[in-house]
Amino acid sequence: REIVSYQRHSVWLDVIEGQRKHEAAQIVKDTHGGDAQHPGFLTNKALLDKLGMWEWVTQVLLFLFSNVGAILSTVVFLVLLSLPDIFDSDPAKQNALALLVFVSLLWATEALPLFVTAMLVPLLTVTLRVIVVDGHRLDATEASKHAFDAMFSHVIMLLIG
């Protein structure tokens, strides 16, 4: 036990020491807008600072990179929904494929939290009218009853408590 507390203590000290070194580090800029390695050379950041656009560019890039999974998933979803007659003109199959690809991309990219992606499945299953029973495509009311019957059976409620 003493060894474990000693190792934690030394790791903590290493973290604090690294943070202090980082805070003590400074970048020396030249008066012409360059940096210490290239005096007089105007860097991209310095140029954008002079134009007053650095904050705007960083916000746009941050938004795009953080939401690229959601944007890509939505575009693929809409393309799959709009393609004409993929499966013998059966819209339930086409909607099911679009739903599967959309939810898989959202899950893989983690564009949305996983629980939100999981909650989208029943919602989109009902709204896209994916559920087919005995060759009959269920409308929203029947599909929601069918989905809730499948998700909340007596056995599941017994296990949940």
Coordinates of C-alpha atoms in Angstrom, one line a residue:
R1 CA 0.0 0.0 0.0
E2 CA 2.9 2.4 0.7
I3 CA 4.3 1.7 -2.7
V4 CA 1.0 2.5 -4.4
S5 CA 0.6 5.8 -2.6
Y6 CA 4.2 6.7 -3.3
Q7 CA 3.7 6.0 -7.0
R8 CA 0.6 8.1 -7.1
H9 CA 2.4 10.9 -5.3
S10 CA 5.3 10.8 -7.8
V11 CA 3.0 10.7 -10.8
W12 CA 1.1 13.7 -9.5
L13 CA 4.3 15.6 -8.9
D14 CA 5.4 14.8 -12.5
V15 CA 2.1 16.2 -13.8
I16 CA 2.4 19.4 -11.8
E17 CA 6.0 19.8 -12.9
G18 CA 5.0 19.4 -16.5
Q19 CA 2.3 22.0 -16.1
R20 CA 4.6 24.4 -14.5
K21 CA 7.1 24.0 -17.4
H22 CA 4.3 24.5 -19.9
E23 CA 3.2 27.7 -18.2
A24 CA 6.7 29.0 -18.0
A25 CA 7.3 28.5 -21.7
Q26 CA 7.0 31.6 -23.9
I27 CA 7.1 32.3 -27.6
V28 CA 9.1 35.3 -28.6
K29 CA 7.6 37.2 -31.6
D30 CA 9.4 39.6 -33.8
T31 CA 7.9 43.1 -34.2
H32 CA 7.3 42.4 -37.9
G33 CA 4.7 39.7 -37.2
G34 CA 7.0 36.7 -37.6
D35 CA 8.0 34.2 -34.9
A36 CA 11.4 33.4 -33.3
Q37 CA 12.4 30.8 -36.0
H38 CA 11.5 33.0 -39.0
P39 CA 11.9 36.7 -38.0
G40 CA 10.1 39.1 -40.3
F41 CA 8.1 36.2 -41.9
L42 CA 4.4 36.9 -41.6
T43 CA 2.7 33.6 -40.5
N44 CA -0.9 32.6 -41.5
K45 CA -2.1 33.3 -38.0
A46 CA -0.4 36.7 -37.9
L47 CA -1.9 37.6 -41.3
L48 CA -5.4 36.5 -40.1
D49 CA -4.9 38.4 -36.9
K50 CA -4.1 41.6 -38.8
L51 CA -7.2 41.1 -40.9
G52 CA -9.2 40.4 -37.8
M53 CA -10.4 37.0 -39.1
W54 CA -8.5 34.5 -36.9
E55 CA -11.4 34.0 -34.4
W56 CA -13.9 33.6 -37.2
V57 CA -11.8 31.1 -39.1
T58 CA -11.1 29.0 -36.0
Q59 CA -14.8 28.9 -35.1
V60 CA -15.9 27.8 -38.6
L61 CA -13.2 25.1 -38.7
L62 CA -14.0 23.9 -35.2
F63 CA -17.7 23.6 -36.1
L64 CA -17.0 21.8 -39.4
F65 CA -14.5 19.3 -37.8
S66 CA -16.7 18.6 -34.8
N67 CA -19.9 18.1 -36.9
V68 CA -18.5 16.4 -40.0
G69 CA -20.0 13.0 -38.8
A70 CA -23.4 14.5 -38.4
I71 CA -23.2 16.4 -41.7
L72 CA -21.9 13.3 -43.6
S73 CA -24.5 11.0 -42.0
T74 CA -27.4 13.4 -42.9
V75 CA -26.3 13.8 -46.5
V76 CA -26.0 10.1 -47.0
F77 CA -29.4 9.5 -45.3
L78 CA -31.1 12.1 -47.6
V79 CA -29.4 10.7 -50.7
L80 CA -30.5 7.1 -49.9
L81 CA -34.1 8.3 -49.2
S82 CA -34.2 10.2 -52.5
L83 CA -32.8 7.6 -54.8
P84 CA -35.5 6.2 -57.0
D85 CA -36.4 2.5 -56.8
I86 CA -33.5 0.8 -55.2
F87 CA -35.5 -2.3 -54.1
D88 CA -38.1 -3.1 -56.7
S89 CA -40.1 0.1 -55.9
D90 CA -40.7 -1.0 -52.2
P91 CA -40.3 2.2 -50.1
A92 CA -40.2 0.3 -46.8
K93 CA -37.0 -1.5 -47.9
Q94 CA -35.4 1.7 -49.2
N95 CA -36.3 3.5 -46.0
A96 CA -35.0 0.7 -43.9
L97 CA -31.7 0.8 -45.7
A98 CA -31.4 4.5 -45.3
L99 CA -32.2 4.2 -41.6
L100 CA -29.6 1.5 -41.1
V101 CA -26.9 3.4 -42.9
F102 CA -27.8 6.7 -41.1
V103 CA -27.8 5.2 -37.6
S104 CA -24.6 3.2 -38.3
L105 CA -22.8 6.3 -39.5
L106 CA -24.0 8.3 -36.4
W107 CA -22.9 5.5 -34.2
A108 CA -19.5 5.0 -35.9
T109 CA -18.6 8.7 -35.9
E110 CA -20.2 9.4 -32.5
A111 CA -21.6 12.6 -34.0
L112 CA -24.4 12.3 -31.4
P113 CA -24.2 10.6 -28.1
L114 CA -24.9 6.9 -28.4
F115 CA -28.1 7.1 -26.3
V116 CA -29.5 9.8 -28.6
T117 CA -28.7 7.6 -31.6
A118 CA -30.4 4.7 -30.0
M119 CA -33.5 6.8 -29.3
L120 CA -33.6 7.9 -32.9
V121 CA -34.1 4.3 -34.1
P122 CA -37.7 3.8 -32.9
L123 CA -38.6 7.3 -33.8
L124 CA -37.4 7.0 -37.4
T125 CA -38.7 3.5 -37.7
V126 CA -42.2 4.8 -37.0
T127 CA -41.9 8.0 -39.1
L128 CA -40.4 6.3 -42.1
R129 CA -43.0 3.5 -41.9
V130 CA -40.4 0.8 -42.0
I131 CA -42.3 -1.9 -40.1
V132 CA -44.1 -4.4 -42.3
V133 CA -46.4 -7.1 -40.8
D134 CA -47.9 -9.8 -43.0
G135 CA -47.0 -7.9 -46.2
H136 CA -48.8 -4.8 -44.9
R137 CA -46.9 -1.6 -44.3
L138 CA -48.0 -0.2 -40.9
D139 CA -48.9 3.4 -40.6
A140 CA -47.5 5.6 -37.7
T141 CA -50.2 4.6 -35.1
E142 CA -50.0 0.9 -35.8
A143 CA -46.2 1.0 -36.1
S144 CA -45.8 2.8 -32.7
K145 CA -48.0 0.2 -31.0
H146 CA -46.1 -2.6 -32.6
A147 CA -42.7 -1.1 -31.6
F148 CA -43.8 -0.5 -28.0
D149 CA -45.2 -4.0 -27.8
A150 CA -41.9 -5.4 -28.9
M151 CA -39.7 -3.1 -26.7
F152 CA -41.8 -3.2 -23.6
S153 CA -43.0 -6.8 -23.2
H154 CA -43.9 -8.3 -19.8
V155 CA -40.5 -10.0 -19.6
I156 CA -38.6 -6.8 -20.2
M157 CA -40.6 -4.9 -17.7
L158 CA -40.0 -7.7 -15.2
L159 CA -36.2 -7.5 -15.8
I160 CA -36.2 -3.7 -15.6
G161 CA -38.2 -3.7 -12.4

